Short mmCIF file of C-alpha atoms and ligand atoms in Angstrom, two decimals:
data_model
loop_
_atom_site.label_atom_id
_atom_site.label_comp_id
_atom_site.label_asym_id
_atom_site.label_seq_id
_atom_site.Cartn_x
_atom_site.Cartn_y
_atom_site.Cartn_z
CA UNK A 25 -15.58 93.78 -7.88
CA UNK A 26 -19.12 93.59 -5.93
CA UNK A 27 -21.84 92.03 -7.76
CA UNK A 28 -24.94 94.74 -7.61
CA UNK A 29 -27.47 94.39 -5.09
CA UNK A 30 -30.53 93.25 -6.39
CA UNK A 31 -32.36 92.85 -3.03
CA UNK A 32 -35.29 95.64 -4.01
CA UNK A 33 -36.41 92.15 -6.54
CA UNK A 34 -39.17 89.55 -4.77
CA UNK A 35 -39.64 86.46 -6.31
CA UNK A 36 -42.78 87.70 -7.86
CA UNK A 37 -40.49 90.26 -9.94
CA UNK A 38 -38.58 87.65 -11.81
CA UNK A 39 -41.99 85.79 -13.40
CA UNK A 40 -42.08 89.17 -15.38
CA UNK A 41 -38.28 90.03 -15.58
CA UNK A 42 -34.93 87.28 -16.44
CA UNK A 43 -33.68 86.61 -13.46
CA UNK A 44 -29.38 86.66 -13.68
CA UNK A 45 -28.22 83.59 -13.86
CA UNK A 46 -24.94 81.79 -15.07
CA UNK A 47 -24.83 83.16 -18.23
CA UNK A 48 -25.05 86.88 -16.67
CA UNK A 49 -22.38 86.34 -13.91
CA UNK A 50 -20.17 84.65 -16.80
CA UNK A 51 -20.46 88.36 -18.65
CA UNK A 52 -19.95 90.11 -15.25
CA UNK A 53 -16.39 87.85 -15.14
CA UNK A 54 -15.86 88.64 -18.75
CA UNK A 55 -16.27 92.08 -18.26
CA UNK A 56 -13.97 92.40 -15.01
CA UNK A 57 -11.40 90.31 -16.75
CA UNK A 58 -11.10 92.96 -19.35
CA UNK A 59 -11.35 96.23 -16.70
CA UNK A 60 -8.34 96.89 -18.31
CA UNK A 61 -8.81 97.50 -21.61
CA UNK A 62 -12.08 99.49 -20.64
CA UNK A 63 -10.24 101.80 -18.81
CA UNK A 64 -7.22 102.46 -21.42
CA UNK A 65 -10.00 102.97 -23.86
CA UNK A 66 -12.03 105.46 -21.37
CA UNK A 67 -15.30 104.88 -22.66
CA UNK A 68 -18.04 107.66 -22.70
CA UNK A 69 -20.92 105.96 -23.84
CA UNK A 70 -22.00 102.59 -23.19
CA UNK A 71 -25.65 100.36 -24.59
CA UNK A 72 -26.90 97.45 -23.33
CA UNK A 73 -29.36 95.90 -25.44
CA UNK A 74 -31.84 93.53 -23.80
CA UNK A 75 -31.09 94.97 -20.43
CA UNK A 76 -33.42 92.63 -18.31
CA UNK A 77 -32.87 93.10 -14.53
CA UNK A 78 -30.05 96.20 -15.25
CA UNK A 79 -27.79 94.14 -12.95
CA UNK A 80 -24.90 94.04 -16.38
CA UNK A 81 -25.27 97.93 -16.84
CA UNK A 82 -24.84 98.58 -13.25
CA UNK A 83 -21.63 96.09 -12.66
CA UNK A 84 -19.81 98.28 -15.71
CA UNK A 85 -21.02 101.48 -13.91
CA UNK A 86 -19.08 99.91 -10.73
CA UNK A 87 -16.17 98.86 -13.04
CA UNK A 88 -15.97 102.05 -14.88
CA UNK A 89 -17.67 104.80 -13.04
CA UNK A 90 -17.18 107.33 -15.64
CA UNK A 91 -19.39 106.68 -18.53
CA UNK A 92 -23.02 107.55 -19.12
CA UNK A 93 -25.32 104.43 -19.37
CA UNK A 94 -28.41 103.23 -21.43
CA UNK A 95 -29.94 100.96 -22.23
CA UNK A 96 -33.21 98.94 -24.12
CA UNK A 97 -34.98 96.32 -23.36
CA UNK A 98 -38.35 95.02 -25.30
CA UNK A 99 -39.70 94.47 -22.21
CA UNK A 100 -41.68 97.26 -20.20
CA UNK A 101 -41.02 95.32 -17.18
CA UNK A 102 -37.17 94.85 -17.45
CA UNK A 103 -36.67 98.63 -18.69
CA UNK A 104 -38.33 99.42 -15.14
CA UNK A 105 -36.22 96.86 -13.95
CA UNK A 106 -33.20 98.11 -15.08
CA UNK A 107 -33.97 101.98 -13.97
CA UNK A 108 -34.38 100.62 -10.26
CA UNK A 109 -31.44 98.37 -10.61
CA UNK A 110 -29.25 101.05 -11.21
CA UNK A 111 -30.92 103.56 -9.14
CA UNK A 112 -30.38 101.33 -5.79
CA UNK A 113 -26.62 101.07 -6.69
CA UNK A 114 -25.78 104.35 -7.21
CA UNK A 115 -25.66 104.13 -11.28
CA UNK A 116 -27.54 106.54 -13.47
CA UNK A 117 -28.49 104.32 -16.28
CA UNK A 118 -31.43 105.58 -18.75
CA UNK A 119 -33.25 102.92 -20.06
CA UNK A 120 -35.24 102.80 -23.24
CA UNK A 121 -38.44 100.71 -24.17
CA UNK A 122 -37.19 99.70 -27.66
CA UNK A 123 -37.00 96.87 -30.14
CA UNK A 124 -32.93 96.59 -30.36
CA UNK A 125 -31.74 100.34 -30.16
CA UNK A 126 -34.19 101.47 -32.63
CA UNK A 127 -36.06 103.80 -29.81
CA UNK A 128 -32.37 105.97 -30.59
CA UNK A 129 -32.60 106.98 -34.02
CA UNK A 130 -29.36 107.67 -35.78
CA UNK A 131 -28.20 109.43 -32.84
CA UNK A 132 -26.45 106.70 -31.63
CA UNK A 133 -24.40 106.11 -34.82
CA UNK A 134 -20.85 104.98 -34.17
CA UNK A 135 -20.91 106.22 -31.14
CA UNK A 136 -21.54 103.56 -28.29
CA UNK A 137 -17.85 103.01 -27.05
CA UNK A 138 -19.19 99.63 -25.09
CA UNK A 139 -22.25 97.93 -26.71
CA UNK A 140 -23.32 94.91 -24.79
CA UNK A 141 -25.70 92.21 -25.86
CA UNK A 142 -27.09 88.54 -24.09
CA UNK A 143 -30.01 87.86 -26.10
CA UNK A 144 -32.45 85.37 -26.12
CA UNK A 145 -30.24 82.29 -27.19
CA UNK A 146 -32.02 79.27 -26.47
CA UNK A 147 -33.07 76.98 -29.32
CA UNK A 148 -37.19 77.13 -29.51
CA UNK A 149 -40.13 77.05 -32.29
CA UNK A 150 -39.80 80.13 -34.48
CA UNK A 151 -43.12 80.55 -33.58
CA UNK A 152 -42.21 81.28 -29.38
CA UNK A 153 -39.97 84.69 -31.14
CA UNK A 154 -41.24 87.99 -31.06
CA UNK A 155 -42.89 88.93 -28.32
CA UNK A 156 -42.62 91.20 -25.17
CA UNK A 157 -42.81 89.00 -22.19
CA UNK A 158 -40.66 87.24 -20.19
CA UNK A 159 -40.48 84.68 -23.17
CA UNK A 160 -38.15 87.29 -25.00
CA UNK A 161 -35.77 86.31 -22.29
CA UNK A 162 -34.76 82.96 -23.99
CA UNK A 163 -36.78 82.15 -26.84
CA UNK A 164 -33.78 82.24 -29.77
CA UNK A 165 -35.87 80.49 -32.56
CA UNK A 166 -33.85 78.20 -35.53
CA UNK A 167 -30.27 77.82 -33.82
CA UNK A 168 -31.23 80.22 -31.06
CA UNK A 169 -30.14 82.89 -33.53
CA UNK A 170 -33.23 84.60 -34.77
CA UNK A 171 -32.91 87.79 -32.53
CA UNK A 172 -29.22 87.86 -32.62
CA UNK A 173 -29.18 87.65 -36.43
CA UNK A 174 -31.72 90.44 -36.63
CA UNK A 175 -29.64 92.72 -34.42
CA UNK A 176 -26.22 91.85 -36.54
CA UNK A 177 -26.56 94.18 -39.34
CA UNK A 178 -26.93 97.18 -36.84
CA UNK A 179 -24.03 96.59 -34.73
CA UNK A 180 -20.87 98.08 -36.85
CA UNK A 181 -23.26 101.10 -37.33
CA UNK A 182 -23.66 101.45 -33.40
CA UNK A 183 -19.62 101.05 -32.37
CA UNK A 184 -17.89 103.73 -32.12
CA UNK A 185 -14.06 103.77 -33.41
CA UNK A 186 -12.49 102.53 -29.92
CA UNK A 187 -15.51 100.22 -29.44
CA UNK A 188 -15.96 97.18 -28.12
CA UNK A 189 -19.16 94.87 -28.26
CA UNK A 190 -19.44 92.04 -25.73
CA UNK A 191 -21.92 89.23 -27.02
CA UNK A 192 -23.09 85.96 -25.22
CA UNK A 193 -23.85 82.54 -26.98
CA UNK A 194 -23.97 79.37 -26.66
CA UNK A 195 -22.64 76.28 -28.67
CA UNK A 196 -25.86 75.90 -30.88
CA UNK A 197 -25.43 79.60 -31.62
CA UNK A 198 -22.31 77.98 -33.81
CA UNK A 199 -20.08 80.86 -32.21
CA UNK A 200 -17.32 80.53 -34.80
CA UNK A 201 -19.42 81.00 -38.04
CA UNK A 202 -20.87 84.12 -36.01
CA UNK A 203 -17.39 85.45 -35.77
CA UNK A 204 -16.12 84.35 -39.45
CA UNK A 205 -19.51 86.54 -40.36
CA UNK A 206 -18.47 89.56 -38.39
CA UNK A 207 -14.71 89.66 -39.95
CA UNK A 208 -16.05 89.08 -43.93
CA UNK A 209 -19.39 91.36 -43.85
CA UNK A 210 -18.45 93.68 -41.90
CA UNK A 211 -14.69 94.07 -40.97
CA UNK A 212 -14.76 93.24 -37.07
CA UNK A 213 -12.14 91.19 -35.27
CA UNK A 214 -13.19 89.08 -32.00
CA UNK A 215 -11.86 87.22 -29.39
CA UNK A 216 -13.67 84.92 -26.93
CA UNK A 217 -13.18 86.04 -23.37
CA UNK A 218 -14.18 83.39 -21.48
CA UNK A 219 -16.09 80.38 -21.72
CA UNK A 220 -18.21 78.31 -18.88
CA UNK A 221 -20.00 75.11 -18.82
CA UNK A 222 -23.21 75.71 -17.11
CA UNK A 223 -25.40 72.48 -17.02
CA UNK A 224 -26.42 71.95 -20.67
CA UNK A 225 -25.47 75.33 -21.54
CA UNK A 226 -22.07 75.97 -23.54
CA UNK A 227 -21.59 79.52 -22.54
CA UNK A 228 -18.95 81.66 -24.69
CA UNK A 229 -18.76 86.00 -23.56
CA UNK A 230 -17.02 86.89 -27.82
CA UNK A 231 -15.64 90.83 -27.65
CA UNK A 232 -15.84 92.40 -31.01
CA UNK A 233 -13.83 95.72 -31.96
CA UNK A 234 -12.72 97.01 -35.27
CA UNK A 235 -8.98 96.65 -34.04
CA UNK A 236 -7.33 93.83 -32.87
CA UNK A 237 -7.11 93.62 -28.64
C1 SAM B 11 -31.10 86.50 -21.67
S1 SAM B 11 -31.97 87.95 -21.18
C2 SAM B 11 -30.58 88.91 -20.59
C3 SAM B 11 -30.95 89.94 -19.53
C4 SAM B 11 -29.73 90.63 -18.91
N1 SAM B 11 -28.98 91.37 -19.89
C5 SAM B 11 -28.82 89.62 -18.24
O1 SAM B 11 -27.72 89.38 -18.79
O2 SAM B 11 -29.20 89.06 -17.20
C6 SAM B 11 -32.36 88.73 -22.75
C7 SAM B 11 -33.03 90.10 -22.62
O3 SAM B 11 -33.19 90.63 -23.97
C8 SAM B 11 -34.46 91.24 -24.07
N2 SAM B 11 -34.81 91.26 -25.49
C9 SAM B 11 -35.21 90.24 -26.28
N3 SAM B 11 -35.44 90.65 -27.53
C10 SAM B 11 -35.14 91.99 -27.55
C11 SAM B 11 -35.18 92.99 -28.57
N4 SAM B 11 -35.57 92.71 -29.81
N5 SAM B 11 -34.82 94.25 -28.24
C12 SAM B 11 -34.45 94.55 -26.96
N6 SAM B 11 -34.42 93.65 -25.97
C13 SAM B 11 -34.75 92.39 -26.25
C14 SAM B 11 -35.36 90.37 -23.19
O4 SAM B 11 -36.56 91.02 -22.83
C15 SAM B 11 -34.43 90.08 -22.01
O5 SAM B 11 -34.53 91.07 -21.02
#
């Protein structure tokens, strides 16, 4: 499958906006290694939280044209980001401006059939979390986990029966005692779908679902 265009980006773009980069094309793979399964499960609605560029929304859109697609970033820049992304490709994806997918309401309950998140992973000062800028991109806090573990409790209440959530992490994440976590609190099986080695980065894409794949 063709990797979106992103040619409408300068240079300039990406000082406000996370550039995709290994551990975005390593999701891409994931997600084309499981086309499959997306399309016996013919999903209707799919999130990505922490859109950034849009270019992850927009490769499912080419993968599985049939869906409708939003997204949120916390970003102003990378919801814009993600709109043109999308729009250049031929993907309708509406993008929200929102802190997780709190900008939804309930509306969203159980209902996202593909819920997608890469978030800010790298291990930094608690003090670099929280803001809006491109820091959001990477700045993880205590294990790189301090987004991710605030977005956890919301995620069973987002997935829809046949769902599927695709996370990314790396090793200081401690991927395993993530997954142990998602099985005892809150009943969700995983399975990682591929792993890379990129530099110092030990990438892992985990798929979550409330049945076994
Ligand atoms: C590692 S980047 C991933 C961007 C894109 N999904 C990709 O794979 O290339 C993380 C993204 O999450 C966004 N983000 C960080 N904290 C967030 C939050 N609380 N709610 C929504 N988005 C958030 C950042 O602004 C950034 O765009």
């Amino acid at each position: 499958m063709k990797t979106p265009s992103l040619i409408h980006f300068t240079e300039k773009d990406y000082d406000h906006v996370y550039e995709p980069s290994e551990d975005t094309f390593l999701l891409l793979d994931a997600l084309e290694e499981d086309a499959g399964l997306i399309s016996e499960l013919q999903p209707t609605l799919c999130l990505e939280v922490g859109s950034g560029s849009g270019c992850v929304t927009t490769f499912l859109g080419f993968l599985w044209p049939h869906a409708y697609y939003m997204a949120s970033d916390i970003n102003p820049h990378a919801a814009a980001a993600t709109k043109k992304t999308g729009f250049h490709n031929g993907v309708p994806i509406d993008p929200v401006l929102s802190n997780f997918a709190t900008g939804f309401g309930a509306r969203l309950h159980k209902a996202v059939d593909i819920l997608i998140f890469n978030p800010p992973y790298v291990v930094t000062p608690s003090s670099e979390v929280g803001s809006s800028g491109i820091e959001a991109a990477w700045a993880g806090g205590v294990d790189g986990r301090e987004v991710l573990d605030q977005f956890i409790p919301h995620i069973e209440g987002l997935l829809s029966e046949k769902g599927l959530f695709y996370l990314v992490t790396v090793k200081e994440n401690r991927p395993l005692e993530i997954m142990a976590h998602m099985k005892e609190v809150y009943g969700l099986y995983s399975k990682v779908v591929m792993t890379r080695r990129a530099g110092i980065e030990g990438l892992a894409i985990i798929r979550f679902s409330r049945v076994e794949h």
